[in-house]
XYZ file of C-alpha atoms in Angstrom:
444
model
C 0.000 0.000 0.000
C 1.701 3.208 -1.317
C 1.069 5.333 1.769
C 2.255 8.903 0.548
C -1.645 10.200 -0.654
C -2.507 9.501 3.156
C -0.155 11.040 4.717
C -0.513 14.473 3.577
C -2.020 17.383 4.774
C -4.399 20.071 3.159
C -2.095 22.545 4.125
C 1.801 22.274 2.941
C 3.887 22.741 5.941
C 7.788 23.055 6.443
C 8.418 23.576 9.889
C 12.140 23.613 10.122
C 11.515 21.852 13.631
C 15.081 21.264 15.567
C 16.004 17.657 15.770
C 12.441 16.543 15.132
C 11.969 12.962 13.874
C 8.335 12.374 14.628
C 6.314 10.441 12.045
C 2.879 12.104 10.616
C 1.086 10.537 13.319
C 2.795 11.286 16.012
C 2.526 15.348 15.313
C -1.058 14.628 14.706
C -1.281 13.063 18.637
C 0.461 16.068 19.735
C -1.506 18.459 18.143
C -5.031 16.522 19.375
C -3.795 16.531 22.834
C -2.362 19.815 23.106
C -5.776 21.400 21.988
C -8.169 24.189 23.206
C -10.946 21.724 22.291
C -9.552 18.406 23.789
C -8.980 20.100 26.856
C -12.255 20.997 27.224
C -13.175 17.683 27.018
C -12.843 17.292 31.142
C -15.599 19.670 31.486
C -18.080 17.534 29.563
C -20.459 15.501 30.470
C -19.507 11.460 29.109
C -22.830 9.922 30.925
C -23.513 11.196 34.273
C -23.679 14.997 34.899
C -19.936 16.927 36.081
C -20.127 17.938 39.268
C -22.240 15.241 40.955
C -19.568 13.200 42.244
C -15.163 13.479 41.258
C -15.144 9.635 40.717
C -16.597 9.197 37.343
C -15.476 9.422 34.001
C -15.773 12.589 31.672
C -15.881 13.158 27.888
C -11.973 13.140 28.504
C -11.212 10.386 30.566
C -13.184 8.563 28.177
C -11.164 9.371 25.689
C -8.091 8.226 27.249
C -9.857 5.005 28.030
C -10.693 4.733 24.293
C -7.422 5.715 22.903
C -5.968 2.091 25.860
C -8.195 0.098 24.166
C -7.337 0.902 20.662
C -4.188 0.210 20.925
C -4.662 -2.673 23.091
C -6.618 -3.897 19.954
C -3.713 -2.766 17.377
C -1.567 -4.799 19.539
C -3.591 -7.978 19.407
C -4.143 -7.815 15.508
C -0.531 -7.703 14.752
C -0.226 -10.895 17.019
C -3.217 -12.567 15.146
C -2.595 -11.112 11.763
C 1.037 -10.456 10.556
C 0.482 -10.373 7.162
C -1.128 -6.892 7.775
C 1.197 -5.590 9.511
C 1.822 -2.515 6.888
C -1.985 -1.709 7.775
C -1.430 -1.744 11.848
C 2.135 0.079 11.287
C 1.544 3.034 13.872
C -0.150 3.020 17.248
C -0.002 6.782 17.220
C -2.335 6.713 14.616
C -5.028 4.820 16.141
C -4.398 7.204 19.553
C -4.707 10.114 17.581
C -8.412 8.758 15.818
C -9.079 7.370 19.689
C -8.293 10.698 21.059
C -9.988 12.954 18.985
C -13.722 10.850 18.754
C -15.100 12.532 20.831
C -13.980 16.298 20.583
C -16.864 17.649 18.875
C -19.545 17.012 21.348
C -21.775 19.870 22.661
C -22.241 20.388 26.165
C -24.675 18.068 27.909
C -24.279 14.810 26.272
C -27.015 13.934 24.128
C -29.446 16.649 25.328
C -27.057 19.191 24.150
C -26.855 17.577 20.457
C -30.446 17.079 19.885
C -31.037 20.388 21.285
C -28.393 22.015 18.627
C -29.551 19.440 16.233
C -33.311 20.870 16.406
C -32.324 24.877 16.467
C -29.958 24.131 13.104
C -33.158 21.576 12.006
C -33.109 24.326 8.842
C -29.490 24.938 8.438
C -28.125 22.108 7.714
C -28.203 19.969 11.453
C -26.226 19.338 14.157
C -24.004 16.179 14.958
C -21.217 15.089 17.403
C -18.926 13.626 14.707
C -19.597 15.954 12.140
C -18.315 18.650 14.244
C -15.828 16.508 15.455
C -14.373 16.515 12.040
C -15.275 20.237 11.798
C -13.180 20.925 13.916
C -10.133 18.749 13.665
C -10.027 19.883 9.771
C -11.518 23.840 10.362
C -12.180 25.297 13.563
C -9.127 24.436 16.287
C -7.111 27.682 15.817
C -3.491 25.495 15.223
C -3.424 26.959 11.818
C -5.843 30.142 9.977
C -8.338 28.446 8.163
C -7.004 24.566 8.274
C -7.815 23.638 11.857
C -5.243 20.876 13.074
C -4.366 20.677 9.688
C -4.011 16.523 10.759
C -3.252 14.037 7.965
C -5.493 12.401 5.607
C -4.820 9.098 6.970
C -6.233 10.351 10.205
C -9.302 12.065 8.994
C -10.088 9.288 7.491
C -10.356 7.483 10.617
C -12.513 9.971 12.567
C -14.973 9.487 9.735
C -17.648 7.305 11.004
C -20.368 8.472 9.166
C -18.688 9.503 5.670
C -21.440 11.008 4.118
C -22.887 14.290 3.800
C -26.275 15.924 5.669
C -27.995 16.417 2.595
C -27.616 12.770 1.100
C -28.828 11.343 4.488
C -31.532 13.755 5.555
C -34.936 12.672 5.273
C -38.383 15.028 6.102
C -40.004 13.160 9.525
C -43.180 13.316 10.355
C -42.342 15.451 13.229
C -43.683 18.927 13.353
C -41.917 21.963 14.910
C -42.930 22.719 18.711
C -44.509 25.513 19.755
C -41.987 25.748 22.220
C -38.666 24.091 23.388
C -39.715 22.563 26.813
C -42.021 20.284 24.297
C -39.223 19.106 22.370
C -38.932 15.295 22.658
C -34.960 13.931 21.649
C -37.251 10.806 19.963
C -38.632 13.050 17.228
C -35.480 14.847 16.232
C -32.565 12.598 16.162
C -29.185 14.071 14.704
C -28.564 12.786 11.183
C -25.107 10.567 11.513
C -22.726 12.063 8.933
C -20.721 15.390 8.213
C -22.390 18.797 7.315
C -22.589 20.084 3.900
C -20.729 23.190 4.850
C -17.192 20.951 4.980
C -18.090 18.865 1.624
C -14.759 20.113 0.554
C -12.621 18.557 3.078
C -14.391 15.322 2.805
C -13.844 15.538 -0.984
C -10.155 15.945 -0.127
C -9.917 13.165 2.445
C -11.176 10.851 -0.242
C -9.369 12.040 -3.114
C -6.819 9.373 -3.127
C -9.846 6.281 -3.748
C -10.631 5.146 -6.731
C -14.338 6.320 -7.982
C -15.702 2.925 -7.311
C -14.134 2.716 -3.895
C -15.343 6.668 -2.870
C -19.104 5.653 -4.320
C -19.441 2.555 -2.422
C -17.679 4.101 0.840
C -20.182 7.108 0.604
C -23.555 4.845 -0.008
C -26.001 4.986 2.533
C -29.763 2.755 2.875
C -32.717 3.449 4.606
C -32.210 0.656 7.847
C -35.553 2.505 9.470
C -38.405 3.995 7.845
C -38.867 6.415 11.043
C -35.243 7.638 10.642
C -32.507 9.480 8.584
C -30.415 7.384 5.837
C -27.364 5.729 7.243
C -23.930 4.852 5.751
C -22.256 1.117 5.683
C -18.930 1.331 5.343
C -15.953 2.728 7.421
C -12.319 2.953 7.155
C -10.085 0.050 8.732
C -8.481 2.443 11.158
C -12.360 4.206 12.209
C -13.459 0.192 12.697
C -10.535 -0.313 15.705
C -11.480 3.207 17.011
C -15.260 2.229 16.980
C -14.865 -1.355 18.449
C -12.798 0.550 21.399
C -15.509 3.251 22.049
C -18.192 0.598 22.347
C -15.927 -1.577 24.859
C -15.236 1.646 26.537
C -19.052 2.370 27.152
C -20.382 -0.682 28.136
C -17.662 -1.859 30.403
C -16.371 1.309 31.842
C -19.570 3.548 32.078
C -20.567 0.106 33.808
C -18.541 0.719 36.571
C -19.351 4.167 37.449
C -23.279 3.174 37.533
C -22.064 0.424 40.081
C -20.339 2.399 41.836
C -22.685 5.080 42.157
C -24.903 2.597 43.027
C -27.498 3.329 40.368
C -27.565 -0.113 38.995
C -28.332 -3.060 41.212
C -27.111 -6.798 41.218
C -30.620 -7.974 40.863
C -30.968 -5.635 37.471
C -27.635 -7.450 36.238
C -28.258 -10.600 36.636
C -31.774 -10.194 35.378
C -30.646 -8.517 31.852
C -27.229 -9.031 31.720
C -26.233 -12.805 33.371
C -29.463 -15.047 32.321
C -28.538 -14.023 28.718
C -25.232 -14.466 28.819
C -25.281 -17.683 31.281
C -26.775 -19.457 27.516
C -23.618 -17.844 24.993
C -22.830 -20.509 23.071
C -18.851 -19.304 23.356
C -17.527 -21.110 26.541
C -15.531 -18.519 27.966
C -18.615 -15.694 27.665
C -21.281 -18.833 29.479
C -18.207 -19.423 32.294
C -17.412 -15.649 32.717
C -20.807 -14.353 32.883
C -22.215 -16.840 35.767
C -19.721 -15.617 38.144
C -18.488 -11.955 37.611
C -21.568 -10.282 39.010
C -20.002 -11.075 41.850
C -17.330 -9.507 41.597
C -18.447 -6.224 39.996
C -20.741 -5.749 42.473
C -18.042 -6.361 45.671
C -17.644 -4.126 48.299
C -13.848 -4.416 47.518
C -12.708 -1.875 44.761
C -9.406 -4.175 43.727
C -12.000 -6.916 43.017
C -14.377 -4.583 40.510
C -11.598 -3.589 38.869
C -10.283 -7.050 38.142
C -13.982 -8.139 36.809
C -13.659 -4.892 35.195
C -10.262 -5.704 33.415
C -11.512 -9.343 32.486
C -14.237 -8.032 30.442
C -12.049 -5.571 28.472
C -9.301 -8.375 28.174
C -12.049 -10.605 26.870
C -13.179 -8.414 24.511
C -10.135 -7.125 23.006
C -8.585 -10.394 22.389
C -11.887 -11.754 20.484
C -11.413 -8.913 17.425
C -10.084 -10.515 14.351
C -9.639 -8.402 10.698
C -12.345 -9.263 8.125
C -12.666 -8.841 4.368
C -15.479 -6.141 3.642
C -16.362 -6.946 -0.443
C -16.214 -4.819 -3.024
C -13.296 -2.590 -2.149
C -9.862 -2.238 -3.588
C -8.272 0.445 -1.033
C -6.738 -2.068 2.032
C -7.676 0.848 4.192
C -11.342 0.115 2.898
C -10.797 -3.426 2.381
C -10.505 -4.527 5.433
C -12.021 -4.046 8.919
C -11.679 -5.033 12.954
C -14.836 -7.043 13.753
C -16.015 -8.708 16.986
C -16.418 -12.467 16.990
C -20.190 -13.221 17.047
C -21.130 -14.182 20.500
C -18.524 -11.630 21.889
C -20.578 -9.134 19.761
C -23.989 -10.258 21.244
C -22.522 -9.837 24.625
C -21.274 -6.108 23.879
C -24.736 -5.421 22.301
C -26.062 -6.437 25.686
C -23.849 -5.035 27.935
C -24.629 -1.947 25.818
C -28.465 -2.273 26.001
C -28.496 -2.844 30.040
C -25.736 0.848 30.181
C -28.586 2.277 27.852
C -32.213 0.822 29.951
C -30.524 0.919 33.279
C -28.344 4.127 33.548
C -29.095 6.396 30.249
C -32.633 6.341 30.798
C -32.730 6.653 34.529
C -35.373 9.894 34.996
C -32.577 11.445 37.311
C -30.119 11.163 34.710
C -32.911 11.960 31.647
C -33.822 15.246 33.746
C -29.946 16.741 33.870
C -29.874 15.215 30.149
C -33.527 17.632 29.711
C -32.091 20.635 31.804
C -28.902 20.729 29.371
C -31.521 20.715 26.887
C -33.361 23.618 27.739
C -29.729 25.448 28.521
C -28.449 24.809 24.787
C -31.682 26.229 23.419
C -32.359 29.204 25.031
C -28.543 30.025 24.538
C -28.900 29.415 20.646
C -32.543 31.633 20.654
C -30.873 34.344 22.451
C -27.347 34.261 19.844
C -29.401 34.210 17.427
C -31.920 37.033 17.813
C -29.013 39.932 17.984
C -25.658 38.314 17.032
C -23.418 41.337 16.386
C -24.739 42.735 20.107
C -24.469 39.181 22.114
C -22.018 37.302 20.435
C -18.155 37.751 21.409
C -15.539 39.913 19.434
C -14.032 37.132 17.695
C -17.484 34.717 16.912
C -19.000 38.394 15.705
C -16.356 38.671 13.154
C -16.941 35.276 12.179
C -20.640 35.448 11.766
C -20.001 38.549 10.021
C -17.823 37.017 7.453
C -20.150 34.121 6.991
C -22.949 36.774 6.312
C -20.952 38.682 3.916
C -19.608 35.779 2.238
C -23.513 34.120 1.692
C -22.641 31.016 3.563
C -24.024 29.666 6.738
C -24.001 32.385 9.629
C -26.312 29.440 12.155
C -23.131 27.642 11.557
C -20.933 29.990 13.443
C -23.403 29.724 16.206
C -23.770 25.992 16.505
C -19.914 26.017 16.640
C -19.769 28.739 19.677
C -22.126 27.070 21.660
C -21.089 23.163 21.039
C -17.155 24.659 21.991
C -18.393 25.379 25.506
C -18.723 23.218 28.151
C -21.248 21.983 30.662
C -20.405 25.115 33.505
C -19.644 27.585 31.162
C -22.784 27.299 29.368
C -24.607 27.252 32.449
C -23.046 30.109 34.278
C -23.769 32.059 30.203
C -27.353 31.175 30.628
C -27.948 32.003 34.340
C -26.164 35.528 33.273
C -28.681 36.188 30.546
C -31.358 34.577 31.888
C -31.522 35.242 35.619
C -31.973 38.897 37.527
C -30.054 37.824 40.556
C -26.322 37.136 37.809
C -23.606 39.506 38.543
C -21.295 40.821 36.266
C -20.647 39.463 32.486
C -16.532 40.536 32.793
C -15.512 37.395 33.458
C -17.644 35.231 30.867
C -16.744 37.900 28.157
C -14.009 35.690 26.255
C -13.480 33.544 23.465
C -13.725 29.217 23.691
């Protein structure tokens, strides 16, 4: 695989760096971790609200977890398959895609996307990973008007949903509400792919594919008639990254609702260990009938050895498949769960979703964020050259000039901020008793 096309960037650089014998990858890691919008990261809500408790895991520790497991699964996959090891040939790479995943989510978890989602319902839309890639190829300020100007090779991997808004979009029957407190996260869900207004960088990303390869990789089908269109196919390095974000979710989030004591041993072995008890893998059926109880022991070191078993079980049970009709190995070929190991993630990731996701405590800070995002959007929108700061103003200004997408420049401010500083901007607009605006006056 002639890897030269994938490692460039839109942007031509020649830093005359000192001594600096970095690989692509590894200046792309740097650049992801030494960013504005990674940072921010520990300030975001990953499932249960900041602030509650200094235990649990953020959008950034999340991340981190992410980025372990991906290149625990790298590592296994150049034990089980050395004949691609020009494929798995840097684990920068896959911490870089791990890293970055999650870097363009709004404040408030999922309340806060379908909340931007529904104000931008006319513009275009709102979506985590599109504005994750928004951001990594536009917005972070490492260079004017190229973002982290990161390599192709690693856009590529942050693509999970490589195809634009308007190809995916479809009119629900789903009326507008007559106002936000009605809005129901059900009726407006966030199409899953990038935004029309960066067509151009995905065009770039994909230049190097052959026009069979980019028309398959950007088809999309209709999987439910009551949602958007969504895509089939994603890169080999985006398949590791996904696999780890999954394992990451069900296992780890796991052990914050158990410690937290939201979930309950009875609710486990009730959804999660009948099931399981009947895998027709061996190690899953042996497993599963005794580490309930162990995750749900009084003693920490032996939750977080039930905790690393599950991980360890999953990683090791990822093999590379063959996807048809490619002829790009970075298309070609994909991590995959083994089949029962993927039944148990899917159920592991159903009892994290019933169980701790829709708890009403955690679905009313998940509504509150809601409202927040909203009303924040509404008021940014009805006077943007008074409300807006210096530096968004010029942007939305520019936008306006320019006939492009000025809600755009909003939906970018407000996803940029986290969970306090959007609050603390809302209770100063919104609320008589807020002191001064001094110290809120600055740029994300």
């Amino acid at each position: 695989m002639d890897s030269t096309p994938w490692h460039e960037r839109r942007l031509t650089e020649d830093k005359q760096r000192r001594n600096d014998h970095r690989s692509p990858y590894q200046r792309d890691r740097a650049r992801i971790l030494h960013s504005a919008a990674f940072r921010r990261l520990q300030a975001k809500t990953q499932v249960l609200g900041i602030g509650l408790n200094d235990f649990y895991r953020t959008r950034l520790t999340h991340s981190l977890e992410v980025s372990q497991i991906g290149t625990g699964i790298r590592a296994q996959l150049k034990q089980k398959h050395p004949e691609q090891d020009q494929l798995l040939d840097s684990m920068s790479l896959i911490e870089s895609i791990s890293l970055a995943h999650d870097i363009g989510h709004p404040p408030f978890g999922h309340g806060g996307e379908v909340a931007l989602n529904y104000m931008m319902r006319k513009h275009g839309g709102f979506e985590g990973n599109g504005q994750t890639f928004r951001i990594l190829a536009r917005l972070e300020p490492y260079t004017e008007y190229y973002g982290m100007n990161l390599c192709r090779r690693t856009l590529l991997g942050v693509l999970k949903y490589p195809a634009p808004y308007s190809l995916l979009h479809r009119q629900l029957p789903f009326s507008d509400v007559s106002h936000f407190r009605q809005l129901k996260p059900s009726e407006w869900p966030p199409v899953k792919g990038l935004f029309d207004d960066d067509l151009e960088v995905l065009n770039w990303v994909l230049e190097p594919l052959s026009t069979s390869d980019k028309a398959l990789f950007l088809s999309h089908q209709l999987v439910d008639k009551s949602k958007h269109r969504r895509t089939q196919y994603k890169s080999f390095d985006c398949s590791i990254m996904e696999l780890a974000d999954d394992i990451a979710y069900a296992v780890h989030d796991l052990e914050d609702a158990i410690v937290m004591g939201i979930v309950s041993r009875e609710q486990w072995t009730l959804a999660v260990e009948t099931k399981l008890k009947q895998s027709n893998d061996d190690w899953i059926r042996n497993e599963f009938s005794t580490i309930g109880e162990r995750l749900f022991s009084s003693k920490h070191h032996l939750r977080k050895d039930a905790i690393g078993t599950l991980v360890n079980g999953f990683v090791t049970a990822i093999s590379i498949i063959d996807v048809e009709g490619f002829s790009e190995p970075l298309l070609k070929f994909n991590a995959a769960l083994e089949g029962a190991f993927n039944e148990a993630l899917e159920i592991l990731k159903q009892f994290v979703y019933q169980y701790v996701i829709r708890k009403p405590e955690i679905q009313m800070l998940e509504y509150k964020g809601q409202q927040i995002v909203m009303e924040l959007f509404e008021a940014f929108i009805s006077d943007p050259e008074r409300l807006l700061p210096t530096n968004t103003q010029a942007r939305w200004t520019e936008a306006k000039e320019q006939g492009l997408n000025c809600h755009r420049v909003i939906a970018d401010y407000i996803s940029g901020m986290t969970d306090e500083f959007a609050a603390r901007l809302h209770q100063h607009l919104f609320s008589p008793k807020s002191g001064s605006m001094i110290e809120l006056n600055r740029e994300l």
